[in-house]
Amino acid sequence: MEASADGSRGRWALRFLCLKRSLLSPPSASPLRWLIGAPRVLPPFTVAAALRPLHGDGAAPDLPREADEIRGLLPRGFDILGALLVGGEGSDADAVRALELARSLRERLLGAAASHGMVGGCMDAAFGEIRFVASESGGTDAVEGVEVVWEDEPGRLLWEKGCLLRCELPLKLPLYVPAYEISGIEERFSALLESTVAKLRDPHVSYLVEGPIASNESRHSIILYGDDFSFDSHIPGNSRTKECTTSSVSCSEFFPEKRYNLSLTRENADAIEITVLSNQSVGSLKPGTTPVVEYFPAPAPASLRVINLKLDILCYSPIDFPVPVAVSELVIPGLADQMSVMKKIIAPEITQQAQLCPYHFIPPGLHIPVTTIYDTRYGEIEEKQSELRKELHIRLGLPLDRPLLRISNALTFGGMGKRVKSTSRNGSSLLRDVHREIPSSGVSGGIMSLIDGSYEYYHYLHDGIDDNGWGCAYRSLQTIFSWYRLQQYSSIDVPSHREIQQVLVEIGDKDPSFIGSREWIGAIELSFVLDKLLGVSCKIINVRSGDELPEKCRELARHFETQGTPVMIGGGVLAYTLLGVDYNEASGDCAFLILDPHYTGTDDLKKIVNGGWCGWKKSVDSKGRSFFLKDKFYNLLLPQRPNMV
């Protein structure tokens, strides 16, 4: 085996686009990881993502159930590349066992043995070292691999070589059920879906293919006809090819501008849109003939059930793939897969009319899109929906204390990665994540701990409210509130000054005269509002003097690493929002990343950064000036992250 590995050096390299910690990190009851690749697009033995088994016992997964669920989760174009056992002895036998499991899963998933190379491996849980074996395309012999590579820019490899195709297809399927034949409903439903899938390849079905909207508001589009999908339609000299050049159009022609790294545009993705069109009159009548209506009476009393299906699939295609091939080999099978998944959900309770809706996500830490199907009869907080999301978090290796797969997290599809600007309720624009333009803190050897997620910058005079001199804590609260909205913990609008005051009156903290006043509020009042409106608990740190704030850097760093929420610094005479700390534990040197709500200018990012309205502040600067006052107390409000998915 070693001789073969040496002779194949350079060929048996296993490349990971996912992070090493994503393979090791909990939660997971199984040591097994399914390795996901895209053999049509990516180099051999390139792992784009890893999924955890949910069904079975440890390293003995329930392959039929795994195949059923992964079929609905992965877009067509992504495939089972192998399997990895985390922990254990790390022997060749373990690696070969993982390879055999991956082969079996892949065969159940797609109904045939893999025609691409596959891998099986073991990963040392303590040091993260991987030992693996690989088999060539269509081969059964396993050869020991020699190199593991962790890709620095996974998004570039994925989205320079490949692209997304999306197809939405609403269906209303008539299911006729004999009045006295209850037991055969599922069989009739299955037959109905099979006939529907078959019709997707009929000559009278056409496909409108449209690219993303470019910056000039134009989009490239073509129509594919039924015989464009014939294997011989791509042979030079074929009559259809002479009449229509669509068979030679590649996916790249739908992206005239630079494609964005999809892993960095989670709110908005670019995809080639496929629309299914049906013309029943094509080929059904001879010239000069008249349509005839035929009547077929039912042999027995029957009832009609209309099954509503809302199909919405993604496919991952090589950027240079001919569009007809992509539609035929990816889109149509993808639609069939989603119908199969929906059938398994609907069939057991077909009389209940489930309202199934697919959604697409690219959660943090994952570089490929995944699709989930939710029954929209259940609300977001319904226990059944929550349990489904929890299972998906476990399968994808996502944390269990934050919502990443809610409907509000789903991808939207627009023009070339354009983002919709955030706006407040009165329509004014809001700057987001202004600290990302800030230079380094200047702390030598420090460890930087920052906010985890996005926020909006609220400051004096925003929304036309003149709160100059009294509203800094209100603005800090609004910024904190926006963080919870943008992380999908809540869909409640960011409250206005008056609404904040009304909450404090309702809970009995303030007298009615407080509403409409210009009275200051502090950390305690902010905690009351967050608890009342969001159910968020807060920790408060009291500091007697500004000189003592650096002593709290270790505790603040721990907050940003575990909770990741913005912190409000109040008390004294001013209120600020704290977005992070840079702390050298050995020397005690530290800096605070301050977002200052006292800014009164326009939302000009350059002006805000250059003016120091968002920047690193040391307790005492190089000229001996103190940022925090020595003779004033401070309260630090540390909002906690809700433990929910």
XYZ file of C-alpha atoms in Angstrom:
645
model
C 0.000 0.000 0.000
C 2.781 2.463 0.862
C 4.494 1.796 -2.464
C 1.280 2.625 -4.279
C 0.903 5.805 -2.268
C 4.449 6.896 -3.107
C 3.881 6.162 -6.753
C 0.716 8.219 -6.705
C 2.150 11.129 -4.742
C 0.398 14.358 -5.618
C -2.630 12.512 -6.897
C -3.853 11.251 -3.546
C -4.208 14.642 -1.883
C -7.355 15.313 0.151
C -8.383 18.973 -0.009
C -10.799 20.506 2.551
C -12.786 23.666 1.890
C -14.371 23.458 5.357
C -12.528 24.355 8.553
C -10.848 21.693 10.658
C -12.802 22.749 13.726
C -16.074 22.127 11.859
C -15.170 18.424 11.735
C -14.340 18.269 15.432
C -16.880 20.617 16.948
C -19.963 19.315 18.758
C -22.854 18.726 18.806
C -22.837 15.167 17.492
C -23.495 11.777 19.011
C -21.770 10.011 16.096
C -18.040 9.983 15.291
C -18.884 9.724 11.585
C -18.842 12.610 9.107
C -20.214 12.345 5.577
C -17.831 14.198 3.256
C -19.549 16.218 0.544
C -17.902 17.177 -2.736
C -18.823 18.302 -6.239
C -16.977 15.961 -8.638
C -18.300 17.703 -11.758
C -16.887 21.054 -10.636
C -14.105 20.713 -8.078
C -10.769 18.893 -8.319
C -10.797 15.195 -7.278
C -10.982 14.495 -3.546
C -12.045 18.054 -2.668
C -14.363 18.198 0.361
C -16.773 21.140 0.280
C -18.679 20.316 3.495
C -19.219 17.627 6.137
C -22.545 16.352 7.450
C -23.184 14.432 10.657
C -25.362 11.305 10.675
C -28.525 11.587 12.724
C -29.870 8.056 12.510
C -28.256 4.860 13.661
C -25.834 3.887 16.381
C -22.433 5.585 16.487
C -20.425 4.515 13.452
C -23.281 2.283 12.210
C -25.690 4.738 10.594
C -29.176 3.940 9.339
C -28.305 4.356 5.653
C -31.867 4.340 4.205
C -32.978 7.160 6.515
C -29.734 9.047 5.972
C -30.160 8.843 2.202
C -33.768 10.046 2.370
C -32.863 13.135 4.392
C -29.661 14.044 2.566
C -31.512 13.786 -0.762
C -33.677 16.725 0.261
C -30.866 18.675 1.932
C -28.152 18.751 -0.752
C -28.618 20.579 -4.046
C -28.016 18.424 -7.125
C -24.413 18.766 -8.202
C -23.089 18.069 -4.714
C -22.384 14.426 -4.002
C -21.129 12.004 -1.357
C -17.350 12.026 -1.668
C -16.486 9.858 1.318
C -16.687 9.517 5.087
C -14.490 10.344 8.050
C -14.363 8.762 11.505
C -13.399 11.245 14.219
C -11.562 9.624 17.145
C -10.943 5.914 17.554
C -7.735 4.054 16.806
C -7.097 5.666 13.422
C -6.192 2.396 11.717
C -6.362 1.512 8.018
C -9.303 -0.727 8.846
C -11.251 2.275 10.215
C -10.509 4.291 7.090
C -11.604 1.441 4.824
C -14.761 0.976 6.897
C -15.584 4.686 6.448
C -15.020 4.365 2.691
C -17.391 1.403 2.444
C -20.084 3.249 4.388
C -19.756 6.229 2.052
C -20.040 3.987 -1.014
C -23.170 2.350 0.377
C -24.789 5.700 1.219
C -23.983 7.115 -2.193
C -25.510 4.096 -3.936
C -28.699 4.416 -1.887
C -28.836 8.134 -2.526
C -28.427 8.103 -6.305
C -29.214 4.491 -7.156
C -25.813 3.700 -8.650
C -22.201 3.257 -7.642
C -20.066 6.389 -7.790
C -18.233 7.085 -11.039
C -15.887 9.472 -9.229
C -13.113 8.861 -6.731
C -14.058 8.386 -3.073
C -12.232 8.577 0.242
C -12.469 7.117 3.717
C -10.508 8.436 6.641
C -9.922 8.731 10.381
C -9.256 11.917 12.272
C -7.390 12.155 15.539
C -9.663 14.156 17.845
C -6.789 15.505 19.949
C -4.463 16.810 17.209
C -6.748 16.925 14.163
C -4.459 14.748 12.040
C -6.174 12.812 9.246
C -5.219 9.469 7.785
C -7.163 8.413 4.709
C -7.473 5.944 1.870
C -8.846 6.694 -1.575
C -10.171 4.825 -4.594
C -10.064 6.049 -8.153
C -13.086 6.736 -10.315
C -15.158 3.567 -10.466
C -12.441 1.581 -8.682
C -12.721 -0.626 -5.612
C -9.078 -0.765 -4.500
C -8.253 1.593 -1.638
C -4.843 3.281 -1.702
C -3.384 5.220 1.193
C -3.380 9.002 0.741
C -0.303 11.124 1.300
C -1.392 14.722 1.839
C -4.191 16.762 3.468
C -4.655 20.374 2.361
C -6.831 23.000 4.097
C -7.914 25.594 1.549
C -7.465 29.256 2.548
C -10.082 30.669 0.157
C -12.803 28.047 -0.201
C -15.365 30.472 -1.599
C -13.180 31.420 -4.527
C -12.717 27.812 -5.619
C -16.423 27.038 -5.284
C -17.825 30.053 -7.089
C -15.202 30.679 -9.755
C -15.602 27.141 -11.050
C -19.332 26.671 -10.414
C -22.645 28.483 -10.305
C -26.175 27.992 -8.996
C -29.314 27.198 -10.954
C -32.684 27.674 -9.302
C -36.065 26.369 -10.363
C -39.402 27.195 -8.729
C -42.363 25.068 -9.815
C -45.786 25.381 -8.153
C -47.995 22.371 -8.874
C -51.653 21.589 -8.337
C -52.014 17.846 -8.748
C -55.515 16.309 -9.036
C -55.791 13.118 -7.013
C -59.025 11.203 -7.665
C -59.814 8.829 -4.840
C -62.655 6.260 -4.994
C -65.154 7.020 -2.253
C -64.911 3.543 -0.717
C -61.196 2.875 -1.270
C -59.221 4.466 1.527
C -56.266 2.071 1.592
C -55.011 2.904 -1.904
C -54.528 6.656 -1.492
C -50.757 6.519 -0.980
C -50.252 4.254 -4.020
C -52.320 6.582 -6.210
C -50.389 9.573 -4.898
C -47.068 7.875 -5.741
C -48.265 7.058 -9.248
C -49.407 10.654 -9.718
C -45.973 11.995 -8.777
C -44.199 9.508 -11.045
C -46.293 10.606 -14.010
C -45.609 14.262 -13.145
C -41.841 13.649 -13.130
C -42.098 11.863 -16.491
C -43.889 14.868 -18.002
C -40.900 17.117 -17.222
C -39.110 15.486 -20.175
C -42.068 15.626 -22.570
C -41.529 17.443 -25.907
C -44.266 19.961 -25.048
C -42.426 21.139 -21.920
C -40.061 24.076 -22.412
C -37.701 25.846 -20.015
C -37.168 29.588 -19.775
C -33.596 30.212 -18.617
C -32.773 33.679 -17.243
C -29.581 35.043 -15.756
C -29.361 37.358 -12.737
C -30.247 41.003 -13.256
C -27.032 42.852 -14.082
C -26.078 46.360 -12.968
C -27.682 47.832 -16.097
C -30.973 46.085 -15.163
C -30.680 43.706 -18.137
C -30.673 39.916 -18.020
C -29.718 37.279 -20.531
C -32.417 34.705 -21.333
C -33.112 31.793 -23.688
C -35.839 29.173 -24.089
C -35.032 25.465 -24.250
C -37.449 23.166 -26.037
C -38.102 19.509 -25.405
C -35.828 18.188 -28.128
C -32.919 20.322 -26.897
C -32.488 17.656 -24.237
C -32.073 14.787 -26.681
C -28.598 13.255 -26.525
C -28.180 13.527 -30.265
C -29.266 17.181 -30.315
C -25.707 18.152 -29.448
C -24.204 16.274 -32.389
C -23.012 18.665 -35.136
C -25.329 18.551 -38.096
C -28.476 17.769 -36.101
C -31.428 19.626 -37.611
C -32.509 21.225 -34.342
C -28.998 22.500 -33.668
C -28.941 24.224 -37.026
C -32.164 26.070 -36.239
C -31.406 26.949 -32.629
C -28.032 27.523 -31.010
C -29.270 27.122 -27.434
C -27.649 23.685 -27.156
C -24.194 25.293 -27.175
C -24.970 28.062 -24.648
C -22.990 27.600 -21.442
C -23.886 28.736 -17.936
C -21.055 31.285 -17.971
C -22.885 33.363 -20.561
C -25.523 34.230 -17.940
C -22.946 35.944 -15.735
C -21.594 38.877 -17.766
C -20.268 40.597 -14.654
C -17.935 39.377 -11.958
C -19.603 36.727 -9.840
C -19.546 37.271 -6.097
C -18.212 34.861 -3.531
C -21.508 33.356 -2.364
C -20.083 32.501 1.048
C -19.779 36.251 1.688
C -23.279 37.207 0.486
C -25.550 35.196 2.714
C -28.455 37.601 2.411
C -28.559 37.577 -1.362
C -27.388 34.964 -3.865
C -27.042 34.918 -7.628
C -28.524 32.050 -9.604
C -29.650 31.224 -13.110
C -33.437 31.075 -12.885
C -35.267 28.197 -14.608
C -39.008 28.449 -15.289
C -40.961 25.425 -16.524
C -43.376 26.161 -19.373
C -45.940 23.794 -20.833
C -47.637 24.004 -24.232
C -50.042 21.094 -24.566
C -50.900 21.988 -28.172
C -47.413 21.233 -29.527
C -47.521 18.080 -31.671
C -51.023 17.165 -30.538
C -52.941 18.389 -33.597
C -52.389 18.036 -37.288
C -52.743 21.192 -39.386
C -56.345 21.899 -40.247
C -57.873 19.672 -37.586
C -60.259 20.706 -34.830
C -59.721 19.939 -31.128
C -62.078 17.304 -29.757
C -63.222 17.137 -26.150
C -63.366 13.586 -24.807
C -65.291 12.455 -21.730
C -64.148 9.533 -19.576
C -66.721 8.768 -16.856
C -65.448 7.460 -13.539
C -66.288 3.768 -13.062
C -67.316 4.452 -9.437
C -68.049 7.433 -7.158
C -64.842 9.331 -6.448
C -63.671 12.457 -4.641
C -61.107 14.948 -5.894
C -58.205 16.016 -3.688
C -55.969 18.756 -5.036
C -52.392 18.334 -3.814
C -50.548 21.651 -3.760
C -46.776 21.355 -4.091
C -44.426 24.322 -4.076
C -41.147 23.066 -5.504
C -38.051 25.242 -5.163
C -34.669 23.667 -5.890
C -31.053 24.730 -6.251
C -28.432 22.959 -8.373
C -24.667 23.444 -8.491
C -23.279 23.326 -12.019
C -19.862 23.764 -13.638
C -19.711 27.300 -14.976
C -18.783 26.017 -18.453
C -21.591 23.407 -18.588
C -24.010 23.638 -21.556
C -27.318 24.888 -20.201
C -29.410 22.046 -21.748
C -27.145 19.497 -20.065
C -27.428 21.317 -16.727
C -31.225 21.368 -16.966
C -31.455 17.738 -18.083
C -28.918 16.253 -15.671
C -29.337 18.531 -12.640
C -32.570 20.539 -12.636
C -35.030 17.844 -13.728
C -33.562 15.168 -11.392
C -33.508 17.819 -8.639
C -37.230 18.455 -9.083
C -37.836 14.702 -8.974
C -35.807 14.433 -5.759
C -37.808 17.167 -4.063
C -41.093 15.579 -5.104
C -39.878 12.303 -3.624
C -38.960 14.015 -0.347
C -42.317 15.793 -0.169
C -44.153 12.551 -0.906
C -42.630 10.917 2.163
C -43.757 13.867 4.292
C -47.260 14.146 2.846
C -48.225 10.493 2.293
C -48.686 9.444 5.960
C -51.185 12.277 6.517
C -52.350 13.083 3.017
C -55.780 14.182 4.209
C -54.252 16.906 6.423
C -52.979 19.047 3.512
C -49.476 19.880 4.716
C -48.216 23.279 3.551
C -44.655 22.432 2.554
C -42.279 25.177 1.495
C -38.562 24.772 0.665
C -36.008 27.344 1.839
C -32.325 27.691 1.009
C -29.579 28.610 3.491
C -25.835 29.162 3.732
C -25.325 29.334 7.508
C -22.023 30.622 8.937
C -19.255 28.051 8.710
C -20.821 26.338 5.703
C -19.701 27.276 2.198
C -22.351 25.426 0.217
C -26.118 26.009 0.160
C -28.518 23.558 1.774
C -32.264 23.228 1.323
C -34.802 22.541 4.050
C -38.517 21.898 3.723
C -40.711 23.389 6.425
C -44.388 22.781 6.999
C -45.658 26.347 7.250
C -48.696 25.238 9.213
C -46.365 25.387 12.196
C -45.168 28.738 13.466
C -41.513 29.532 14.099
C -41.901 28.941 17.826
C -43.973 25.780 17.420
C -42.229 22.900 19.214
C -42.299 20.634 16.163
C -40.633 23.278 14.003
C -38.039 23.952 16.685
C -37.150 20.260 16.947
C -36.695 20.037 13.182
C -34.362 23.032 13.222
C -32.403 21.509 16.092
C -31.858 18.288 14.117
C -30.659 20.310 11.139
C -28.244 22.251 13.371
C -26.795 18.967 14.619
C -26.457 17.507 11.111
C -24.685 20.628 9.842
C -22.512 21.029 12.937
C -24.063 24.392 13.836
C -24.286 25.784 17.388
C -27.504 25.138 19.288
C -27.770 28.566 20.920
C -28.598 30.785 17.948
C -31.150 30.864 15.089
C -29.419 30.168 11.781
C -32.061 28.191 9.878
C -35.208 30.188 10.479
C -37.264 31.346 7.525
C -35.911 34.863 8.081
C -32.360 33.485 7.586
C -33.168 32.073 4.149
C -31.371 33.215 1.015
C -33.017 35.687 -1.291
C -32.116 35.794 -4.952
C -31.348 39.065 -6.697
C -29.095 40.756 -9.187
C -25.390 39.955 -9.005
C -25.128 39.873 -5.236
C -26.707 43.257 -4.578
C -27.708 43.831 -0.966
C -30.851 45.644 0.081
C -29.828 48.584 2.256
C -31.108 48.589 5.793
C -33.663 51.260 6.554
C -35.334 52.452 9.709
C -39.093 52.651 10.039
C -39.251 56.160 8.585
C -37.291 55.064 5.533
C -33.899 56.592 6.403
C -30.809 54.549 5.660
C -28.779 52.836 8.356
C -25.076 52.059 8.355
C -24.208 48.506 9.311
C -21.052 47.077 10.915
C -19.036 50.299 10.702
C -16.223 48.838 12.817
C -15.041 46.647 9.943
C -13.275 49.656 8.435
C -11.384 50.441 11.651
C -7.565 50.005 11.740
C -5.838 47.938 14.415
C -5.960 48.901 18.072
C -2.257 49.361 18.683
C -2.124 46.857 21.542
C 1.077 44.859 21.150
C 0.551 41.103 21.560
C -3.101 41.513 22.445
C -5.925 39.104 21.711
C -8.865 40.759 19.993
C -12.385 39.735 21.063
C -15.195 41.262 18.991
C -18.943 41.338 18.576
C -20.304 38.262 16.765
C -22.778 39.316 14.094
C -24.182 42.462 12.543
C -25.707 45.615 14.016
C -26.962 48.997 12.793
C -25.463 52.307 13.892
C -27.961 54.527 15.740
C -26.732 57.953 16.821
C -27.897 61.450 17.748
C -30.386 63.168 15.386
C -31.118 59.966 13.502
C -34.697 59.590 12.186
C -35.178 63.337 12.621
C -35.296 63.097 16.426
C -33.366 65.855 18.210
C -31.933 63.922 21.143
C -28.616 65.781 21.250
C -27.450 65.893 24.866
C -29.832 63.323 26.342
C -30.438 60.355 24.009
C -27.081 58.520 23.944
C -28.310 55.570 26.053
C -31.470 55.337 23.913
C -29.263 55.144 20.812
C -27.058 52.484 22.377
C -30.171 50.472 23.196
C -31.375 50.805 19.588
C -28.020 49.533 18.294
C -28.170 46.558 20.688
C -31.779 45.897 19.680
C -30.788 45.906 15.992
C -28.238 43.157 16.741
C -31.017 40.862 17.987
C -33.094 41.635 14.886
C -30.251 41.006 12.443
C -29.333 37.726 14.169
C -33.006 36.691 13.733
C -33.776 36.384 17.434
C -36.706 38.738 16.927
C -38.716 40.404 14.184
C -39.845 43.268 16.448
C -39.020 46.744 15.108
C -36.287 48.689 16.852
C -38.206 50.818 19.385
C -38.298 54.604 19.215
C -37.423 56.834 22.174
C -41.100 57.201 23.023
C -41.716 53.434 22.831
C -38.758 52.841 25.148
C -40.240 55.305 27.601
C -43.679 53.682 27.347
C -42.199 50.282 28.249
C -40.537 51.727 31.346
C -43.840 53.302 32.408
C -45.806 50.088 31.755
C -43.522 48.014 33.985
C -43.767 50.604 36.772
C -40.179 51.816 36.618
C -41.151 55.372 35.621
C -44.101 57.736 36.196
C -46.418 58.564 33.266
C -44.836 62.029 32.999
C -41.674 60.312 31.780
C -43.237 59.705 28.331
C -42.177 62.459 25.948
C -39.545 63.795 28.337
C -35.790 64.223 27.761
C -34.728 62.350 30.856
C -31.642 60.148 30.697
C -31.740 56.398 31.120
C -28.964 54.007 32.074
C -27.927 50.375 32.094
C -30.670 49.293 34.494
C -33.422 50.808 32.333
C -31.922 49.193 29.224
C -32.026 45.801 30.900
C -35.714 46.299 31.741
C -36.580 47.139 28.117
C -34.624 44.204 26.666
C -36.283 41.833 29.097
C -39.773 43.172 28.377
C -39.565 43.347 24.570
C -37.171 40.485 23.752
C -37.110 38.286 26.836
C -33.335 38.907 26.991
C -31.536 38.700 30.310
C -28.576 40.968 31.035
C -25.544 40.920 33.265
C -24.438 44.209 34.810
C -20.880 45.049 35.902
C -20.453 47.996 38.257
C -17.197 49.972 38.160
C -16.504 52.725 40.728
C -14.115 54.685 38.519
C -13.041 54.904 34.898
C -9.570 53.849 36.030
C -10.972 50.416 36.926
C -12.393 49.622 33.491
C -9.187 47.968 32.174
C -9.481 45.499 35.060
C -12.700 44.240 33.453
C -11.091 43.456 30.069
C -10.715 39.741 30.780
C -14.394 39.503 31.712
C -15.414 41.555 28.682
C -13.297 39.398 26.362
C -15.052 36.335 27.755
C -18.415 37.991 27.043
C -17.582 38.662 23.396
C -16.210 35.155 22.916
C -19.243 33.409 24.436
C -22.163 35.813 23.919
C -21.009 38.104 21.132
C -23.569 40.847 21.836
C -22.863 44.607 21.920
C -22.222 46.027 25.396
C -23.558 49.335 26.707
C -21.247 51.410 28.885
C -23.324 53.848 30.973
C -23.067 55.811 34.176
C -20.746 58.766 34.512
C -21.992 61.447 32.159
C -22.030 59.651 28.785
C -23.163 56.348 27.302
C -21.281 54.331 24.663
C -21.665 51.046 22.822
C -18.751 48.644 23.200
C -18.065 46.332 20.249
C -14.914 44.567 21.429
C -11.702 44.613 23.419
C -8.055 43.980 22.586
C -6.267 42.673 25.660
C -2.714 41.554 26.428
C -3.112 39.467 29.570
C 0.629 39.441 30.305
C 1.208 43.203 30.134
C -2.302 44.363 31.018
C -2.341 46.645 27.964
C -5.836 46.929 26.486
C -8.062 48.919 24.161
C -11.839 49.263 23.820
C -13.655 49.322 20.461
C -16.149 52.137 21.022
C -19.159 52.966 18.872
C -20.076 56.513 19.863
C -23.796 57.413 19.702
C -23.018 61.143 20.144
C -22.276 61.591 16.431
C -24.584 64.194 14.841
C -23.505 64.163 11.201
C -24.700 62.353 8.101
C -24.207 58.612 7.661
C -20.876 58.986 5.895
C -18.731 55.970 6.784
C -15.456 57.682 5.943
C -16.344 60.708 8.057
C -17.377 58.514 10.989
C -14.197 56.440 10.918
C -11.812 59.340 10.334
C -13.536 61.371 13.038
C -13.063 58.629 15.622
C -16.782 58.112 16.198
C -16.090 54.396 15.892
C -12.609 53.351 16.898
C -10.222 51.830 19.399
C -9.870 53.802 22.608
C -7.313 53.225 25.345
C -8.180 54.055 28.921
C -5.189 56.419 28.872
C -3.747 57.427 25.494
C -0.143 58.149 24.554
C -0.548 61.776 25.652
C -1.793 60.810 29.107
C -5.428 61.721 28.420
C -8.097 59.516 29.979
C -11.018 58.388 27.833
C -13.004 57.166 30.852
C -13.337 59.660 33.695
C -11.502 58.895 36.918
C -14.073 60.518 39.182
C -17.170 58.884 37.665
C -18.738 55.453 38.108
C -19.692 53.242 35.161
C -22.208 50.447 34.649
C -21.600 47.928 31.916
C -24.668 46.187 30.485
C -23.837 42.764 29.000
C -26.910 41.411 27.148
C -26.977 37.623 26.982
C -27.518 35.530 23.869
C -30.787 33.536 24.018
C -30.288 29.777 23.961
C -32.515 28.887 21.011
C -32.499 27.810 17.361
